[in-house]
Coordinates of N, CA and C in Angstrom, one line a residue:
G648 N 72.8 -22.3 -57.9 CA 74.2 -22.0 -58.0 C 74.8 -22.6 -59.3
V649 N 75.9 -22.1 -59.7 CA 76.6 -22.6 -60.9 C 77.4 -23.9 -60.5
D650 N 77.2 -24.9 -61.3 CA 77.8 -26.2 -61.1 C 79.2 -26.3 -61.7
V651 N 79.5 -25.7 -62.8 CA 80.8 -25.7 -63.3 C 81.0 -24.6 -64.3
A652 N 82.2 -24.1 -64.4 CA 82.5 -23.0 -65.3 C 83.7 -23.3 -66.1
G653 N 83.7 -22.7 -67.3 CA 84.9 -22.9 -68.2 C 85.2 -21.6 -68.8
V654 N 86.4 -21.5 -69.4 CA 86.9 -20.3 -70.0 C 87.3 -20.8 -71.4
G655 N 87.1 -20.0 -72.4 CA 87.5 -20.3 -73.8 C 87.8 -19.1 -74.6
T656 N 88.6 -19.3 -75.6 CA 88.8 -18.3 -76.6 C 87.8 -18.4 -77.7
S657 N 87.4 -17.3 -78.3 CA 86.4 -17.3 -79.3 C 87.0 -18.0 -80.6
P658 N 86.2 -18.9 -81.2 CA 86.6 -19.4 -82.5 C 86.7 -18.4 -83.5
A659 N 85.9 -17.3 -83.4 CA 86.0 -16.2 -84.4 C 87.1 -15.3 -84.0
S660 N 87.5 -14.5 -84.9 CA 88.6 -13.6 -84.6 C 88.1 -12.4 -83.8
G661 N 88.9 -11.8 -83.0 CA 88.6 -10.6 -82.3 C 87.9 -10.9 -81.0
G662 N 87.8 -9.9 -80.1 CA 87.2 -10.1 -78.8 C 88.1 -10.6 -77.7
D663 N 87.6 -10.6 -76.5 CA 88.3 -11.1 -75.4 C 88.0 -12.5 -75.0
G664 N 87.3 -13.2 -75.8 CA 86.9 -14.6 -75.5 C 85.5 -14.7 -74.8
Y665 N 85.3 -15.8 -74.2 CA 84.1 -16.1 -73.5 C 84.3 -16.9 -72.3
L666 N 83.3 -16.9 -71.4 CA 83.2 -17.7 -70.2 C 82.0 -18.5 -70.3
W667 N 81.9 -19.7 -69.7 CA 80.7 -20.4 -69.7 C 80.5 -21.1 -68.4
S668 N 79.2 -21.4 -68.1 CA 78.9 -22.1 -66.9 C 77.6 -23.0 -67.2
Q669 N 77.4 -23.9 -66.4 CA 76.2 -24.8 -66.6 C 75.5 -25.2 -65.3
E670 N 74.3 -25.4 -65.4 CA 73.5 -26.0 -64.3 C 72.8 -27.2 -64.9
R671 N 72.0 -27.9 -64.2 CA 71.3 -29.1 -64.6 C 70.6 -28.9 -66.0
D672 N 69.9 -27.8 -66.2 CA 69.1 -27.7 -67.4 C 69.5 -26.6 -68.3
E673 N 70.6 -25.8 -68.0 CA 70.9 -24.8 -68.9 C 72.5 -24.5 -68.9
V674 N 72.9 -23.9 -70.0 CA 74.3 -23.4 -70.2 C 74.2 -21.9 -70.4
V675 N 75.1 -21.2 -69.8 CA 75.2 -19.7 -70.0 C 76.6 -19.5 -70.6
I676 N 76.6 -18.8 -71.7 CA 77.9 -18.4 -72.4 C 77.9 -16.9 -72.3
S677 N 79.0 -16.4 -71.7 CA 79.2 -14.9 -71.6 C 80.3 -14.5 -72.5
V678 N 80.0 -13.7 -73.5 CA 81.0 -13.2 -74.4 C 81.4 -11.8 -74.0
I679 N 82.6 -11.6 -73.8 CA 83.1 -10.3 -73.3 C 83.2 -9.3 -74.4
V680 N 82.6 -8.1 -74.2 CA 82.6 -7.0 -75.2 C 83.1 -5.7 -74.6
P681 N 83.5 -4.8 -75.5 CA 84.1 -3.5 -75.1 C 83.2 -2.7 -74.2
P682 N 83.8 -1.8 -73.4 CA 83.0 -0.9 -72.5 C 82.2 0.0 -73.4
G683 N 81.0 0.3 -73.0 CA 80.1 1.2 -73.7 C 79.2 0.5 -74.7
T684 N 79.4 -0.8 -74.9 CA 78.6 -1.6 -75.8 C 77.1 -1.5 -75.4
K685 N 76.2 -1.2 -76.3 CA 74.8 -1.1 -76.0 C 74.1 -2.2 -76.6
A686 N 72.9 -2.6 -76.1 CA 72.1 -3.7 -76.6 C 71.8 -3.6 -78.1
K687 N 71.5 -2.3 -78.5 CA 71.2 -2.1 -79.9 C 72.4 -2.4 -80.9
D688 N 73.6 -2.5 -80.3 CA 74.8 -2.8 -81.1 C 75.0 -4.3 -81.2
V689 N 74.2 -5.1 -80.5 CA 74.5 -6.6 -80.3 C 73.6 -7.3 -81.3
A690 N 74.1 -8.4 -81.9 CA 73.4 -9.3 -82.7 C 73.7 -10.7 -82.3
V691 N 72.7 -11.5 -81.9 CA 72.8 -12.8 -81.4 C 71.9 -13.7 -82.3
R692 N 72.5 -14.7 -82.9 CA 71.8 -15.7 -83.7 C 72.1 -17.1 -83.2
C693 N 71.0 -17.7 -82.8 CA 71.1 -19.0 -82.1 C 70.2 -20.0 -82.8
T694 N 70.7 -21.2 -83.1 CA 69.9 -22.2 -83.7 C 70.0 -23.4 -82.7
K695 N 69.4 -24.5 -83.1 CA 69.4 -25.8 -82.3 C 70.9 -26.2 -82.1
T696 N 71.7 -25.9 -83.1 CA 73.1 -26.5 -83.1 C 74.2 -25.4 -83.2
S697 N 73.9 -24.1 -83.3 CA 75.0 -23.2 -83.5 C 74.7 -21.8 -82.8
L698 N 75.7 -21.1 -82.6 CA 75.6 -19.8 -81.9 C 76.5 -18.8 -82.6
E699 N 76.0 -17.6 -82.8 CA 76.8 -16.5 -83.4 C 76.5 -15.2 -82.6
V700 N 77.6 -14.6 -82.1 CA 77.4 -13.3 -81.3 C 78.3 -12.3 -82.0
A701 N 77.7 -11.1 -82.4 CA 78.5 -10.1 -83.0 C 78.1 -8.7 -82.5
V702 N 79.0 -7.8 -82.6 CA 78.7 -6.4 -82.2 C 79.0 -5.4 -83.3
A703 N 78.2 -4.3 -83.4 CA 78.5 -3.3 -84.3 C 79.7 -2.5 -83.9
V704 N 80.6 -2.2 -84.8 CA 81.8 -1.5 -84.6 C 81.8 -0.3 -85.5
V705 N 82.2 0.9 -85.0 CA 82.4 2.1 -85.8 C 83.8 2.2 -86.2
S706 N 84.1 2.2 -87.5 CA 85.5 2.4 -87.9 C 85.9 3.8 -87.8
K707 N 87.2 4.1 -88.1 CA 87.7 5.5 -88.0 C 87.0 6.4 -89.0
G708 N 86.5 5.9 -90.1 CA 85.8 6.7 -91.0 C 84.3 6.8 -90.7
G709 N 83.9 6.3 -89.5 CA 82.5 6.5 -89.1 C 81.6 5.4 -89.7
V710 N 82.1 4.4 -90.4 CA 81.3 3.3 -91.0 C 81.0 2.2 -89.9
H711 N 79.8 1.9 -89.9 CA 79.4 0.8 -89.0 C 79.6 -0.6 -89.7
C712 N 80.2 -1.5 -89.0 CA 80.3 -2.9 -89.5 C 80.1 -3.8 -88.3
G713 N 79.9 -5.1 -88.6 CA 79.7 -6.1 -87.5 C 81.0 -6.8 -87.3
Q714 N 81.3 -7.0 -86.0 CA 82.5 -7.8 -85.7 C 82.0 -9.1 -85.0
S715 N 82.3 -10.2 -85.6 CA 81.9 -11.5 -85.0 C 82.8 -11.9 -83.8
L716 N 82.2 -12.1 -82.6 CA 83.0 -12.4 -81.5 C 83.0 -13.9 -81.1
L717 N 81.9 -14.5 -81.5 CA 81.8 -16.0 -81.3 C 80.9 -16.5 -82.4
S718 N 81.4 -17.5 -83.1 CA 80.6 -18.1 -84.2 C 81.0 -19.5 -84.4
G719 N 80.1 -20.4 -84.2 CA 80.4 -21.8 -84.4 C 79.3 -22.7 -83.9
D720 N 79.6 -24.0 -84.0 CA 78.7 -25.0 -83.6 C 78.7 -25.2 -82.1
L721 N 77.6 -25.4 -81.5 CA 77.5 -25.7 -80.1 C 78.0 -27.2 -79.9
A722 N 78.5 -27.5 -78.7 CA 79.0 -28.8 -78.4 C 77.9 -29.8 -78.4
H723 N 76.7 -29.4 -78.1 CA 75.5 -30.3 -78.1 C 74.3 -29.5 -78.6
P724 N 73.3 -30.2 -79.2 CA 72.1 -29.5 -79.6 C 71.3 -29.0 -78.3
I725 N 70.5 -28.0 -78.5 CA 69.7 -27.4 -77.4 C 68.2 -27.4 -77.8
D726 N 67.4 -27.2 -76.7 CA 66.0 -27.1 -76.9 C 65.6 -25.7 -77.1
P727 N 64.4 -25.4 -77.8 CA 64.0 -24.1 -77.9 C 63.4 -23.5 -76.6
E728 N 63.3 -22.2 -76.5 CA 62.8 -21.6 -75.3 C 61.3 -21.9 -75.3
P729 N 60.7 -22.1 -74.1 CA 59.3 -22.5 -74.0 C 58.4 -21.2 -74.4
R730 N 57.3 -21.5 -74.9 CA 56.3 -20.5 -75.2 C 55.2 -20.6 -74.2
E731 N 54.4 -19.6 -73.9 CA 53.3 -19.6 -73.0 C 52.3 -20.7 -73.3
D732 N 52.1 -20.9 -74.6 CA 51.1 -21.9 -75.0 C 51.6 -23.4 -75.1
D733 N 52.9 -23.6 -74.7 CA 53.4 -24.9 -74.6 C 52.9 -25.6 -73.4
E734 N 52.3 -26.8 -73.6 CA 51.9 -27.6 -72.5 C 52.9 -28.7 -72.2
D735 N 53.6 -29.2 -73.2 CA 54.5 -30.3 -73.1 C 55.8 -30.0 -73.8
V736 N 56.9 -29.8 -73.1 CA 58.1 -29.5 -73.8 C 58.5 -30.5 -74.8
D737 N 58.2 -31.8 -74.5 CA 58.6 -32.9 -75.5 C 57.8 -32.8 -76.8
A738 N 56.6 -32.2 -76.7 CA 55.8 -32.2 -77.9 C 56.0 -30.9 -78.7
M739 N 56.9 -30.1 -78.3 CA 57.1 -28.8 -79.0 C 57.5 -29.0 -80.4
D740 N 57.0 -28.1 -81.3 CA 57.4 -28.1 -82.7 C 58.7 -27.3 -82.7
V741 N 59.8 -27.9 -83.1 CA 61.1 -27.3 -83.1 C 61.4 -26.6 -84.4
G742 N 60.4 -26.5 -85.2 CA 60.5 -25.9 -86.6 C 60.3 -24.4 -86.5
G743 N 59.7 -23.9 -87.5 CA 59.6 -22.4 -87.7 C 59.0 -21.7 -86.5
G744 N 59.5 -20.5 -86.3 CA 59.0 -19.7 -85.3 C 59.5 -19.9 -83.9
R745 N 60.3 -21.0 -83.7 CA 60.8 -21.3 -82.3 C 62.1 -20.4 -82.1
V746 N 62.2 -20.0 -80.8 CA 63.3 -19.2 -80.4 C 64.3 -20.1 -79.7
F747 N 65.6 -20.1 -80.0 CA 66.6 -20.9 -79.4 C 67.5 -19.9 -78.6
G748 N 67.6 -20.0 -77.3 CA 68.5 -19.2 -76.5 C 67.8 -17.8 -76.2
D749 N 68.4 -17.2 -75.2 CA 67.9 -15.9 -74.7 C 69.2 -15.2 -74.3
W750 N 69.2 -13.8 -74.5 CA 70.4 -13.1 -74.2 C 70.1 -11.8 -73.5
E751 N 71.2 -11.3 -72.8 CA 71.1 -10.0 -72.1 C 72.5 -9.4 -72.1
L752 N 72.6 -8.1 -72.0 CA 73.8 -7.4 -71.9 C 74.0 -6.9 -70.5
T753 N 75.1 -7.3 -69.9 CA 75.4 -6.9 -68.5 C 76.8 -6.4 -68.3
D754 N 77.0 -5.7 -67.2 CA 78.3 -5.2 -66.8 C 79.2 -6.4 -66.4
F755 N 80.4 -6.5 -66.9 CA 81.3 -7.6 -66.6 C 82.3 -7.2 -65.5
E756 N 82.8 -6.0 -65.5 CA 83.7 -5.6 -64.5 C 83.5 -4.1 -64.2
P757 N 83.9 -3.6 -63.1 CA 83.7 -2.2 -62.7 C 84.5 -1.3 -63.7
H758 N 84.1 0.0 -63.8 CA 84.8 0.9 -64.6 C 86.3 1.1 -64.2
S759 N 86.6 0.9 -62.9 CA 88.0 1.1 -62.5 C 88.9 0.0 -63.0
L760 N 88.3 -1.1 -63.5 CA 89.1 -2.2 -64.0 C 88.9 -2.3 -65.5
G761 N 88.3 -1.3 -66.1 CA 88.2 -1.3 -67.6 C 86.8 -1.2 -68.1
G762 N 85.8 -1.6 -67.3 CA 84.4 -1.4 -67.7 C 83.9 -2.3 -68.8
R763 N 84.5 -3.4 -69.0 CA 84.0 -4.3 -70.1 C 82.6 -4.8 -69.7
R764 N 81.9 -5.2 -70.7 CA 80.5 -5.7 -70.5 C 80.5 -7.2 -71.0
A765 N 79.4 -7.8 -70.8 CA 79.3 -9.2 -71.3 C 77.9 -9.5 -71.9
I766 N 77.9 -10.2 -73.0 CA 76.6 -10.6 -73.6 C 76.4 -12.0 -73.0
R767 N 75.4 -12.2 -72.2 CA 75.1 -13.5 -71.5 C 74.0 -14.2 -72.3
V768 N 74.4 -15.3 -73.0 CA 73.4 -16.1 -73.8 C 73.1 -17.3 -72.9
T769 N 71.8 -17.5 -72.6 CA 71.3 -18.6 -71.9 C 70.7 -19.6 -72.8
L770 N 71.2 -20.9 -72.7 CA 70.7 -21.9 -73.6 C 70.1 -23.1 -72.8
R771 N 68.9 -23.6 -73.3 CA 68.3 -24.7 -72.6 C 68.9 -26.0 -73.1
K772 N 69.5 -26.8 -72.2 CA 70.0 -28.1 -72.6 C 68.9 -29.0 -73.2
K773 N 69.3 -29.8 -74.2 CA 68.4 -30.7 -74.8 C 68.0 -31.7 -73.7
G774 N 66.7 -31.9 -73.5 CA 66.2 -32.7 -72.5 C 66.4 -34.2 -72.8
F775 N 66.8 -35.0 -71.8 CA 67.0 -36.4 -71.9 C 66.2 -37.1 -70.8
G776 N 64.9 -36.6 -70.6 CA 64.1 -37.2 -69.5 C 64.7 -37.0 -68.2
M777 N 64.9 -38.1 -67.4 CA 65.3 -38.0 -66.0 C 66.8 -37.8 -66.0
M778 N 67.6 -38.0 -67.0 CA 69.0 -37.9 -67.0 C 69.5 -36.5 -67.2
V779 N 70.6 -36.2 -66.5 CA 71.2 -34.9 -66.6 C 72.4 -35.0 -67.5
H780 N 72.5 -34.2 -68.5 CA 73.7 -34.2 -69.4 C 74.6 -33.1 -69.0
W781 N 75.7 -33.4 -68.5 CA 76.8 -32.4 -68.1 C 77.7 -32.2 -69.4
W782 N 77.8 -31.0 -69.8 CA 78.6 -30.7 -71.0 C 80.1 -30.6 -70.6
Q783 N 81.0 -31.1 -71.4 CA 82.4 -31.0 -71.2 C 82.9 -29.7 -71.8
K784 N 82.2 -29.2 -72.8 CA 82.6 -27.9 -73.4 C 81.3 -27.3 -74.0
A785 N 81.4 -25.9 -74.2 CA 80.2 -25.2 -74.6 C 80.1 -25.2 -76.2
V786 N 81.2 -25.0 -76.8 CA 81.2 -24.9 -78.3 C 82.2 -26.0 -78.8
A787 N 81.9 -26.4 -80.0 CA 82.7 -27.4 -80.7 C 84.1 -26.8 -80.8
G788 N 85.1 -27.6 -80.5 CA 86.5 -27.1 -80.6 C 87.0 -26.3 -79.4
G789 N 86.1 -26.1 -78.4 CA 86.4 -25.3 -77.2 C 87.2 -26.2 -76.2
A790 N 87.8 -25.5 -75.2 CA 88.5 -26.2 -74.2 C 87.5 -27.1 -73.4
E791 N 87.9 -28.2 -73.0 CA 87.1 -29.2 -72.2 C 87.3 -29.0 -70.7
I792 N 86.3 -29.3 -69.9 CA 86.4 -29.4 -68.5 C 86.1 -30.9 -68.1
A793 N 86.5 -31.3 -66.9 CA 86.3 -32.6 -66.5 C 84.9 -32.7 -65.8
P794 N 84.0 -33.5 -66.3 CA 82.7 -33.6 -65.7 C 82.7 -34.1 -64.2
D795 N 83.7 -34.9 -63.9 CA 83.7 -35.4 -62.5 C 84.1 -34.3 -61.5
A796 N 84.5 -33.1 -62.0 CA 84.9 -32.0 -61.1 C 83.7 -31.1 -60.9
I797 N 82.5 -31.4 -61.4 CA 81.3 -30.6 -61.3 C 80.8 -30.7 -59.9
A798 N 80.7 -29.6 -59.2 CA 80.1 -29.6 -57.9 C 78.6 -29.9 -58.0
G799 N 78.1 -30.6 -57.1 CA 76.6 -31.0 -57.2 C 76.3 -32.1 -58.0
R800 N 77.3 -32.7 -58.8 CA 77.0 -33.8 -59.6 C 77.1 -35.1 -58.7
A801 N 76.1 -35.9 -58.7 CA 76.1 -37.1 -57.9 C 77.2 -38.0 -58.3
P802 N 78.1 -38.3 -57.4 CA 79.2 -39.3 -57.8 C 78.6 -40.7 -58.1
G803 N 79.1 -41.3 -59.1 CA 78.7 -42.7 -59.4 C 77.5 -42.8 -60.3
K804 N 76.8 -41.7 -60.6 CA 75.6 -41.8 -61.4 C 75.9 -42.3 -62.8
A805 N 77.0 -41.7 -63.4 CA 77.4 -42.1 -64.7 C 77.8 -43.6 -64.8
E806 N 78.5 -44.0 -63.8 CA 79.0 -45.4 -63.7 C 77.8 -46.3 -63.5
E807 N 76.9 -45.9 -62.7 CA 75.7 -46.7 -62.4 C 74.8 -46.8 -63.7
S808 N 74.6 -45.7 -64.4 CA 73.9 -45.7 -65.6 C 74.5 -46.6 -66.7
R809 N 75.9 -46.5 -66.8 CA 76.6 -47.3 -67.7 C 76.4 -48.8 -67.4
R810 N 76.5 -49.2 -66.1 CA 76.4 -50.6 -65.7 C 75.0 -51.1 -66.0
I811 N 74.0 -50.3 -65.7 CA 72.6 -50.7 -66.0 C 72.4 -50.9 -67.5
W812 N 73.0 -50.0 -68.3 CA 72.9 -50.1 -69.8 C 73.6 -51.3 -70.3
D813 N 74.8 -51.6 -69.8 CA 75.6 -52.7 -70.2 C 74.8 -54.0 -69.8
E814 N 74.2 -54.1 -68.6 CA 73.4 -55.3 -68.2 C 72.2 -55.5 -69.1
A815 N 71.5 -54.4 -69.5 CA 70.4 -54.5 -70.3 C 70.8 -54.9 -71.7
T816 N 71.9 -54.4 -72.2 CA 72.4 -54.8 -73.6 C 72.8 -56.2 -73.6
A817 N 73.4 -56.7 -72.6 CA 73.9 -58.1 -72.5 C 72.6 -59.0 -72.5
A818 N 71.6 -58.7 -71.7 CA 70.4 -59.5 -71.6 C 69.7 -59.5 -72.9
F819 N 69.6 -58.4 -73.6 CA 69.0 -58.4 -74.9 C 69.7 -59.3 -75.9
K820 N 71.0 -59.1 -75.9 CA 71.8 -60.0 -76.9 C 71.7 -61.4 -76.6
E821 N 71.6 -61.8 -75.3 CA 71.4 -63.2 -74.9 C 70.0 -63.7 -75.4
K822 N 69.0 -62.8 -75.2 CA 67.6 -63.2 -75.6 C 67.6 -63.4 -77.1
V823 N 68.2 -62.5 -77.9 CA 68.2 -62.7 -79.3 C 69.0 -63.9 -79.7
K824 N 70.1 -64.2 -79.1 CA 70.9 -65.4 -79.4 C 70.1 -66.7 -79.2
N825 N 69.3 -66.7 -78.1 CA 68.6 -67.9 -77.7 C 67.2 -68.0 -78.3
R826 N 66.8 -67.1 -79.1 CA 65.4 -67.2 -79.6 C 65.2 -68.3 -80.5
E827 N 64.0 -68.8 -80.6 CA 63.6 -69.9 -81.4 C 63.0 -69.4 -82.7
L828 N 63.3 -70.0 -83.8 CA 62.7 -69.6 -85.1 C 61.3 -70.0 -85.1
V829 N 60.4 -69.1 -85.6 CA 59.0 -69.4 -85.7 C 58.7 -69.4 -87.2
E830 N 58.1 -70.5 -87.7 CA 57.7 -70.5 -89.1 C 56.3 -69.9 -89.2
V831 N 56.1 -69.0 -90.2 CA 54.9 -68.3 -90.4 C 54.3 -68.8 -91.7
D832 N 53.0 -69.3 -91.6 CA 52.3 -69.7 -92.8 C 51.6 -68.5 -93.4
P833 N 52.1 -68.0 -94.6 CA 51.5 -66.8 -95.1 C 50.1 -67.1 -95.7
G834 N 49.7 -68.3 -95.8 CA 48.3 -68.6 -96.3 C 48.4 -68.6 -97.8
P835 N 47.2 -68.7 -98.4 CA 47.2 -68.7 -99.9 C 47.8 -67.4 -100.5
D836 N 48.5 -67.6 -101.6 CA 49.2 -66.5 -102.2 C 48.2 -65.7 -103.0
E837 N 47.7 -64.6 -102.5 CA 46.7 -63.8 -103.1 C 47.2 -62.8 -104.1
Y838 N 48.6 -62.7 -104.2 CA 49.1 -61.7 -105.0 C 49.6 -62.2 -106.4
E839 N 49.4 -63.4 -106.7 CA 49.8 -63.9 -108.0 C 48.7 -63.5 -108.9
G840 N 49.1 -63.1 -110.1 CA 48.1 -62.6 -111.0 C 47.9 -63.4 -112.1

């Protein structure tokens, strides 16, 4: 199930905005598009840190041009989509040839309500080991949601993690403060010429 949803307006001009939701490991951004939009009219470009969604539009003169509906930096970096030959997600080469994000075109509302469609872009959240990173917003500059309102989020986990981190940091600082200096004899100077 969806753990939290947000609504935002597109940073780019035009369009009806976007909706977004997240689960533990992924974020889904749904960009609303006009009725009759076909997959061949859609262009989605996704990198580790940015997303652009555009559709082809036919002007009155019959000229095709692209209309950017969402273009900007993601609120957080994402991981590439896994490949069949990937054995370890952490060891993946995030360089050339990697695909970031996956998309599909779906119906958003029934024809009786306007028949708009949605481009659903699914992004894999950047892995942080055992920790779950709940996003407050999907795109930089977008409207924020409160992470403590997320259904399914274990209450107190963030506070517990912060407490453990603070204790570990304090212990490290104390150890550094109380360390004894050790003199090291470099031996004969072999580098004098």
